[in-house]
Amino acid sequence: MIVGNPTTQPDLLEQLDPKALGEELFEARKKAALTQADAAELLGVARTTITAIEAGERRIRPSELIKLATAYGRPFTSFIRPRPPIAAVAPQFRASFRIRPEWENELETAIASLEDMLKDYLELYQIAGLQPSLRYIPEYPISGLSVDTAAESVAVAERNRLGLGDGPVAQLRDVLEQEAGISVFMLKLPDWCSGMYLYSVQLGAIVAVNCNHPSERQRNTLSHEWMHFLTNRHAAEITDESPRGRLSFEERVAGEFPNHFLMPAVGIRRRVASLKQSTGTLSARGLIDLAAYYGVSVEALLRWLEDLKLLPSGTFDEAKRRGFPIRQIQKEAGIISPAERQDLLPLRFQQLAFQALQEGKIPEGRFAEVLRIDRPEARRITRVLRPDQEAAAPSTSMVAE
């Protein structure tokens, strides 16, 4: 660990690879939404100097790094602490960027943030002396099948493998993290972007979900990204639910998969029959209840019932035209869909950070950095996990929502 005043240790930066440090500074600047001109003004240098520093062609001085670290919202030590290298995230989405070039700019901040988290994730594994488990089930072969057959066959197989029967999946994120070994991050993404999927050779399957979307949409996104993992796991993918021309076979299968996985046809048919038997019809209240039971949107349920021939084609569009008051009925009846866990980081990531703190392998400040929490919250958690460091009453809540 490097301690002390960095300005009194002129050899610190001499030990670092200037190119690697330059890349770190470039990523941090982008994440802070600052331009090279902004950084140059902070240091009182020409913009070309910042270009040279970020390219690794000019070594940065300790006093300059302190100023930039402060401006970028990062501790000085986070730049001079060596972290394990990890494959860049952005290039893995090259195919998606070819489809929509503007995506690269619109997702730049989120991708840089995810890449930074993955570096911390890998570092925590190394601190613990562990390796991520990448022993996944084999991919499902779906070539030669129709879109619907491929989606249904994989959904049925996975439900059987996980012992889910034909009922709802209460906490899909937990299933993916704890049963399938997928690391799920909840990120702030542009509204048009539901989620992203990529496969890291070091950390395995990574899914990022838009934390600003409703829970029903998040569950749909989780299912969608999971299907990419199950059938084509080494191809990175960005999910955009707006129409964008002819979709690939894999994308159409992933789009169909959530219906079969979240609302298995056998269970849906039985429950619809039960509703009709008990009330004589499919009431608006009954359908909204059923959507909440499966944790899907009312639109997704009605369109699925249309596909299954349990409702006439065009039912949802007609209900929408007539102003079907979904939210009003939900509010008045107190109908609440199951919510997914909204933690920024995967549970395994958090567990590794807590373990490292408890064993004294990372200081409190670094703990706050990796979990993306403030220092008062980190100090409170430290008092709970390491009461020998500072006497204080334990708290029942560990990480702030």
Coordinates of C-alpha atoms in Angstrom, one line a residue:
M1 CA 0.0 0.0 0.0
I2 CA 1.3 3.5 -0.8
V3 CA 0.9 6.0 2.0
G4 CA 2.0 9.4 2.8
N5 CA 1.9 12.7 0.9
P6 CA 2.4 11.9 -2.8
T7 CA 4.2 15.2 -3.4
T8 CA 7.0 14.0 -1.1
Q9 CA 7.5 10.8 -3.0
P10 CA 8.7 11.9 -6.5
D11 CA 9.6 8.3 -7.5
L12 CA 6.0 6.9 -7.1
L13 CA 4.9 7.8 -10.7
E14 CA 8.3 6.7 -12.1
Q15 CA 7.3 3.1 -11.2
L16 CA 4.2 3.2 -13.3
D17 CA 3.7 2.4 -17.0
P18 CA 2.9 5.9 -18.4
K19 CA 0.7 4.3 -21.2
A20 CA -1.4 2.4 -18.7
L21 CA -1.7 5.4 -16.4
G22 CA -2.6 7.5 -19.5
E23 CA -5.4 5.1 -20.4
E24 CA -6.7 5.3 -16.8
L25 CA -6.7 9.1 -16.9
F26 CA -8.5 9.1 -20.3
E27 CA -11.2 6.8 -18.9
A28 CA -11.6 8.8 -15.7
R29 CA -11.8 12.1 -17.7
K30 CA -14.5 10.7 -20.0
K31 CA -16.4 9.3 -17.0
A32 CA -16.3 12.8 -15.4
A33 CA -17.7 14.3 -18.7
L34 CA -14.7 16.6 -19.1
T35 CA -12.9 17.5 -22.3
Q36 CA -9.1 17.6 -22.8
A37 CA -9.5 21.4 -22.9
D38 CA -11.1 21.3 -19.4
A39 CA -8.2 19.2 -18.1
A40 CA -5.6 21.4 -19.7
E41 CA -7.2 24.5 -18.1
L42 CA -7.1 22.8 -14.7
L43 CA -3.3 22.2 -15.0
G44 CA -2.6 25.5 -16.8
V45 CA -1.1 23.6 -19.8
A46 CA -1.8 23.3 -23.5
R47 CA -4.4 20.7 -24.6
T48 CA -1.7 18.9 -26.5
T49 CA 0.0 18.2 -23.2
I50 CA -3.1 16.4 -22.0
T51 CA -3.1 14.4 -25.2
A52 CA 0.5 13.4 -24.7
I53 CA -0.2 12.4 -21.1
E54 CA -3.1 10.2 -22.0
A55 CA -1.1 8.6 -24.8
G56 CA 1.7 7.8 -22.4
E57 CA 4.1 10.0 -24.3
R58 CA 4.6 12.5 -21.4
R59 CA 4.9 11.5 -17.7
I60 CA 2.5 13.3 -15.4
R61 CA 3.8 15.1 -12.3
P62 CA 2.5 14.2 -8.8
S63 CA 1.0 17.7 -8.4
E64 CA -0.7 17.4 -11.8
L65 CA -2.2 14.0 -10.9
I66 CA -3.5 15.3 -7.6
K67 CA -5.4 18.1 -9.5
L68 CA -6.8 15.8 -12.1
A69 CA -7.8 13.1 -9.6
T70 CA -9.7 15.7 -7.6
A71 CA -11.4 17.0 -10.7
Y72 CA -12.3 13.5 -11.9
G73 CA -13.7 12.5 -8.5
R74 CA -11.1 9.8 -7.9
P75 CA -8.6 9.4 -5.0
F76 CA -5.0 10.0 -6.0
T77 CA -4.1 6.5 -4.8
S78 CA -6.6 4.9 -7.2
F79 CA -4.3 6.0 -10.1
I80 CA -1.0 4.8 -8.6
R81 CA -2.3 1.5 -7.3
P82 CA -1.6 -1.1 -9.9
R83 CA -4.8 -3.0 -10.9
P84 CA -5.0 -6.2 -12.9
P85 CA -5.5 -5.6 -16.7
I86 CA -8.9 -6.5 -18.1
A87 CA -10.0 -6.7 -21.7
A88 CA -11.5 -3.4 -22.8
V89 CA -15.3 -3.4 -22.9
A90 CA -16.1 -1.0 -25.7
P91 CA -14.4 -3.0 -28.5
Q92 CA -16.6 -6.0 -27.6
F93 CA -19.7 -4.1 -28.8
R94 CA -18.2 -3.4 -32.2
A95 CA -20.9 -5.3 -34.1
S96 CA -23.6 -3.3 -32.2
F97 CA -21.8 0.0 -33.0
R98 CA -21.8 -0.9 -36.7
I99 CA -25.6 -1.2 -36.5
R100 CA -26.0 2.1 -34.7
P101 CA -22.8 4.2 -34.7
E102 CA -24.3 6.8 -32.4
W103 CA -24.6 4.2 -29.6
E104 CA -20.9 4.3 -29.0
N105 CA -21.0 8.0 -27.9
E106 CA -24.3 7.6 -26.0
L107 CA -23.0 4.7 -24.0
E108 CA -19.5 5.9 -23.6
T109 CA -19.9 6.9 -19.9
A110 CA -21.7 3.7 -18.9
I111 CA -19.2 1.5 -20.7
A112 CA -16.2 3.3 -19.0
S113 CA -17.9 2.9 -15.7
L114 CA -18.6 -0.8 -16.2
E115 CA -15.0 -1.4 -17.3
D116 CA -13.8 0.3 -14.2
M117 CA -16.0 -1.9 -12.0
L118 CA -14.8 -5.0 -13.7
K119 CA -11.2 -4.0 -12.9
D120 CA -12.1 -3.7 -9.3
Y121 CA -14.0 -7.0 -9.4
L122 CA -11.0 -8.8 -10.8
E123 CA -8.7 -7.1 -8.2
L124 CA -11.0 -8.3 -5.4
Y125 CA -10.7 -11.9 -6.7
Q126 CA -6.9 -11.6 -6.7
I127 CA -6.9 -10.1 -3.2
A128 CA -8.9 -13.1 -2.0
G129 CA -6.6 -15.5 -3.8
L130 CA -9.5 -16.9 -5.8
Q131 CA -10.4 -17.4 -9.4
P132 CA -13.9 -16.7 -10.8
S133 CA -15.8 -19.9 -11.6
L134 CA -16.3 -20.1 -15.3
R135 CA -17.8 -23.6 -15.4
Y136 CA -21.0 -23.0 -17.2
I137 CA -23.5 -25.3 -18.8
P138 CA -22.9 -25.9 -22.5
E139 CA -24.6 -23.6 -25.0
Y140 CA -27.9 -24.7 -26.4
P141 CA -27.8 -25.5 -30.2
I142 CA -30.7 -23.7 -31.9
S143 CA -29.6 -23.5 -35.5
G144 CA -32.2 -25.0 -37.9
L145 CA -35.1 -24.3 -35.5
S146 CA -37.8 -21.7 -35.9
V147 CA -37.7 -18.6 -33.6
D148 CA -40.6 -19.8 -31.5
T149 CA -39.4 -23.4 -31.2
A150 CA -35.9 -22.3 -30.2
A151 CA -37.1 -19.9 -27.6
E152 CA -39.6 -22.4 -26.1
S153 CA -37.3 -25.4 -26.1
V154 CA -34.5 -23.5 -24.2
A155 CA -37.0 -21.9 -21.8
V156 CA -38.5 -25.3 -20.9
A157 CA -35.1 -26.9 -20.5
E158 CA -33.9 -24.1 -18.2
R159 CA -37.0 -24.1 -16.1
N160 CA -36.6 -27.9 -15.7
R161 CA -32.9 -27.6 -14.9
L162 CA -33.6 -24.9 -12.2
G163 CA -36.6 -26.7 -10.8
L164 CA -39.0 -23.8 -11.5
G165 CA -42.0 -25.7 -12.6
D166 CA -44.6 -23.6 -14.4
G167 CA -44.9 -20.8 -11.8
P168 CA -43.4 -17.3 -11.7
V169 CA -39.8 -16.6 -11.1
A170 CA -39.7 -14.5 -7.9
Q171 CA -36.2 -13.0 -8.1
L172 CA -34.7 -13.5 -11.5
R173 CA -31.6 -11.5 -10.8
D174 CA -30.8 -13.8 -7.8
V175 CA -31.4 -16.8 -10.0
L176 CA -29.0 -15.6 -12.7
E177 CA -26.3 -14.6 -10.1
Q178 CA -26.5 -17.5 -7.7
E179 CA -27.7 -20.4 -10.0
A180 CA -26.3 -19.5 -13.4
G181 CA -23.1 -17.6 -12.3
I182 CA -23.9 -14.4 -14.2
S183 CA -22.7 -11.1 -12.8
V184 CA -25.5 -8.5 -13.0
F185 CA -24.9 -4.8 -12.7
M186 CA -27.6 -2.2 -12.4
L187 CA -26.4 0.9 -14.4
K188 CA -27.7 4.2 -15.5
L189 CA -28.2 3.7 -19.2
P190 CA -29.9 5.9 -21.9
D191 CA -33.6 5.3 -21.8
W192 CA -33.6 3.6 -25.2
C193 CA -31.1 1.0 -23.9
S194 CA -32.6 -1.8 -21.8
G195 CA -29.4 -3.7 -21.2
M196 CA -26.0 -5.0 -22.3
Y197 CA -24.4 -8.4 -22.4
L198 CA -20.7 -9.3 -22.8
Y199 CA -18.5 -12.3 -22.0
S200 CA -15.2 -11.6 -20.2
V201 CA -12.5 -14.3 -20.5
Q202 CA -11.5 -13.3 -17.0
L203 CA -14.8 -12.8 -15.2
G204 CA -17.3 -14.7 -17.3
A205 CA -20.8 -13.6 -18.3
I206 CA -21.6 -9.9 -17.5
V207 CA -25.1 -8.4 -17.8
A208 CA -25.8 -4.7 -17.3
V209 CA -29.5 -3.6 -16.8
N210 CA -31.0 -0.1 -17.0
C211 CA -31.6 0.8 -13.3
N212 CA -34.1 3.5 -14.3
H213 CA -36.5 1.1 -16.0
P214 CA -39.6 -0.4 -14.3
S215 CA -39.1 -3.8 -12.6
E216 CA -41.2 -5.6 -15.3
R217 CA -39.0 -4.3 -18.0
Q218 CA -35.8 -5.1 -16.1
R219 CA -37.0 -8.8 -15.8
N220 CA -37.7 -8.9 -19.5
T221 CA -34.2 -7.5 -20.1
L222 CA -32.6 -10.0 -17.7
S223 CA -34.3 -12.9 -19.6
H224 CA -33.3 -11.4 -23.0
E225 CA -29.6 -11.1 -22.1
W226 CA -29.7 -14.6 -20.4
M227 CA -30.8 -16.1 -23.7
H228 CA -27.8 -14.6 -25.4
F229 CA -25.6 -16.3 -22.8
L230 CA -27.4 -19.6 -23.2
T231 CA -27.1 -19.8 -27.0
N232 CA -24.4 -17.4 -28.2
R233 CA -22.4 -16.4 -25.1
H234 CA -19.2 -15.0 -26.7
A235 CA -21.0 -12.4 -28.8
A236 CA -21.5 -9.0 -26.9
E237 CA -24.9 -7.4 -27.4
I238 CA -26.7 -4.2 -26.7
T239 CA -30.5 -4.4 -26.3
D240 CA -32.6 -1.7 -27.9
E241 CA -36.3 -2.4 -27.8
S242 CA -37.2 0.1 -30.5
P243 CA -37.8 -1.1 -34.1
R244 CA -34.5 -1.0 -36.0
G245 CA -34.9 -2.9 -39.2
R246 CA -34.4 -6.6 -39.8
L247 CA -33.1 -8.4 -36.7
S248 CA -30.8 -11.4 -36.6
F249 CA -32.1 -14.8 -35.9
E250 CA -30.3 -14.8 -32.5
E251 CA -31.9 -11.4 -31.6
R252 CA -35.4 -12.5 -32.5
V253 CA -35.0 -15.7 -30.4
A254 CA -33.7 -13.6 -27.5
G255 CA -36.7 -11.3 -27.9
E256 CA -39.2 -14.2 -27.8
F257 CA -37.5 -16.1 -24.9
P258 CA -38.8 -13.9 -22.0
N259 CA -42.4 -14.9 -23.0
H260 CA -41.7 -18.6 -22.7
F261 CA -39.4 -18.3 -19.7
L262 CA -41.3 -15.8 -17.6
M263 CA -44.8 -16.9 -18.6
P264 CA -44.7 -20.6 -19.4
A265 CA -47.6 -21.6 -21.7
V266 CA -48.7 -24.6 -19.6
G267 CA -49.0 -22.5 -16.4
I268 CA -50.6 -19.5 -18.2
R269 CA -53.3 -21.7 -19.8
R270 CA -54.2 -23.4 -16.5
R271 CA -54.4 -20.0 -14.7
V272 CA -56.5 -18.4 -17.4
A273 CA -58.9 -21.4 -17.4
S274 CA -59.1 -21.0 -13.6
L275 CA -59.9 -17.3 -13.9
K276 CA -62.6 -17.9 -16.4
Q277 CA -64.1 -20.7 -14.3
S278 CA -64.2 -18.6 -11.1
T279 CA -65.5 -15.3 -12.7
G280 CA -67.0 -16.4 -16.0
T281 CA -64.7 -14.0 -17.9
L282 CA -61.2 -12.5 -18.1
S283 CA -61.8 -9.2 -16.2
A284 CA -59.4 -6.3 -16.3
R285 CA -58.6 -6.8 -12.6
G286 CA -58.0 -10.5 -13.2
L287 CA -55.5 -9.8 -16.0
I288 CA -53.7 -7.2 -14.1
D289 CA -53.4 -9.6 -11.1
L290 CA -52.1 -12.3 -13.4
A291 CA -49.4 -9.9 -14.9
A292 CA -48.3 -9.0 -11.4
Y293 CA -48.2 -12.7 -10.4
Y294 CA -45.7 -13.4 -13.2
G295 CA -43.8 -10.1 -12.8
V296 CA -44.5 -8.9 -16.3
S297 CA -46.1 -5.8 -17.8
V298 CA -49.8 -6.0 -18.6
E299 CA -48.9 -5.3 -22.3
A300 CA -46.5 -8.3 -22.3
L301 CA -49.1 -10.5 -20.8
L302 CA -51.9 -9.5 -23.1
R303 CA -49.8 -9.8 -26.3
W304 CA -48.6 -13.2 -25.1
L305 CA -52.3 -14.3 -24.5
E306 CA -53.0 -13.2 -28.0
D307 CA -50.1 -15.3 -29.4
L308 CA -51.4 -18.3 -27.4
K309 CA -54.9 -17.7 -28.8
L310 CA -56.3 -17.1 -25.4
L311 CA -57.4 -13.6 -26.3
P312 CA -58.5 -12.3 -29.7
S313 CA -55.8 -10.7 -31.8
G314 CA -55.6 -7.0 -31.3
T315 CA -57.0 -7.0 -27.7
F316 CA -54.2 -5.0 -26.2
D317 CA -54.2 -2.4 -29.0
E318 CA -58.0 -2.0 -28.6
A319 CA -57.7 -1.7 -24.8
K320 CA -55.0 0.9 -25.3
R321 CA -57.2 2.8 -27.7
R322 CA -60.0 2.9 -25.2
G323 CA -57.7 4.1 -22.4
F324 CA -57.5 0.9 -20.3
P325 CA -56.6 2.4 -16.9
I326 CA -53.8 -0.1 -15.9
R327 CA -52.0 2.1 -13.4
Q328 CA -55.2 3.4 -11.8
I329 CA -56.4 -0.2 -11.2
Q330 CA -53.1 -1.3 -9.9
K331 CA -53.0 1.7 -7.5
E332 CA -56.5 1.3 -6.3
A333 CA -56.2 -2.4 -5.8
G334 CA -52.7 -2.3 -4.3
I335 CA -51.3 -4.6 -7.0
I336 CA -47.5 -4.7 -6.8
S337 CA -45.3 -6.6 -9.2
P338 CA -42.2 -8.4 -7.6
A339 CA -39.2 -6.0 -7.7
E340 CA -35.7 -7.1 -8.6
R341 CA -32.8 -6.3 -6.3
Q342 CA -31.5 -2.9 -7.2
D343 CA -27.9 -3.1 -5.9
L344 CA -25.5 -1.5 -8.3
L345 CA -23.1 -4.4 -8.0
P346 CA -23.4 -8.2 -8.1
L347 CA -23.7 -10.0 -4.7
R348 CA -20.4 -11.8 -5.3
F349 CA -18.6 -8.5 -5.9
Q350 CA -20.0 -7.1 -2.6
Q351 CA -19.1 -10.3 -0.7
L352 CA -15.5 -10.1 -1.9
A353 CA -15.3 -6.5 -0.9
F354 CA -16.7 -7.2 2.6
Q355 CA -14.3 -10.1 3.0
A356 CA -11.3 -8.0 2.0
L357 CA -12.3 -5.3 4.5
Q358 CA -13.0 -7.7 7.3
E359 CA -9.6 -9.4 6.9
G360 CA -7.8 -6.1 6.7
K361 CA -6.7 -6.6 3.1
I362 CA -8.1 -3.3 1.9
P363 CA -8.5 0.0 3.9
E364 CA -11.7 1.7 4.5
G365 CA -11.2 4.3 1.8
R366 CA -10.6 1.6 -0.9
F367 CA -13.7 -0.3 0.4
A368 CA -15.7 2.8 -0.3
E369 CA -14.2 3.1 -3.7
V370 CA -14.9 -0.4 -4.9
L371 CA -18.5 -0.4 -3.6
R372 CA -19.2 3.1 -4.9
I373 CA -20.4 4.4 -1.5
D374 CA -19.4 7.5 0.5
R375 CA -16.9 7.4 3.3
P376 CA -19.4 7.8 6.2
E377 CA -21.2 4.7 5.0
A378 CA -17.9 2.9 4.6
R379 CA -16.9 3.9 8.1
R380 CA -20.2 2.7 9.5
I381 CA -19.8 -0.7 7.8
T382 CA -16.2 -0.9 9.0
R383 CA -17.4 -0.5 12.6
V384 CA -19.7 -3.5 12.1
L385 CA -17.2 -5.8 10.4
R386 CA -14.1 -4.7 12.3
P387 CA -15.3 -3.6 15.8
D388 CA -11.7 -3.9 17.0
Q389 CA -10.7 -0.9 14.9
E390 CA -13.2 1.5 16.5
A391 CA -15.8 0.8 19.1
A392 CA -19.3 1.6 18.0
A393 CA -22.8 0.2 18.2
P394 CA -23.4 -2.2 15.3
S395 CA -26.0 -1.4 12.7
T396 CA -28.6 -3.8 11.4
S397 CA -28.3 -2.4 7.9
M398 CA -25.1 -3.0 6.0
V399 CA -25.2 -1.2 2.6
A400 CA -27.4 1.8 1.9
E401 CA -30.0 1.3 -0.8

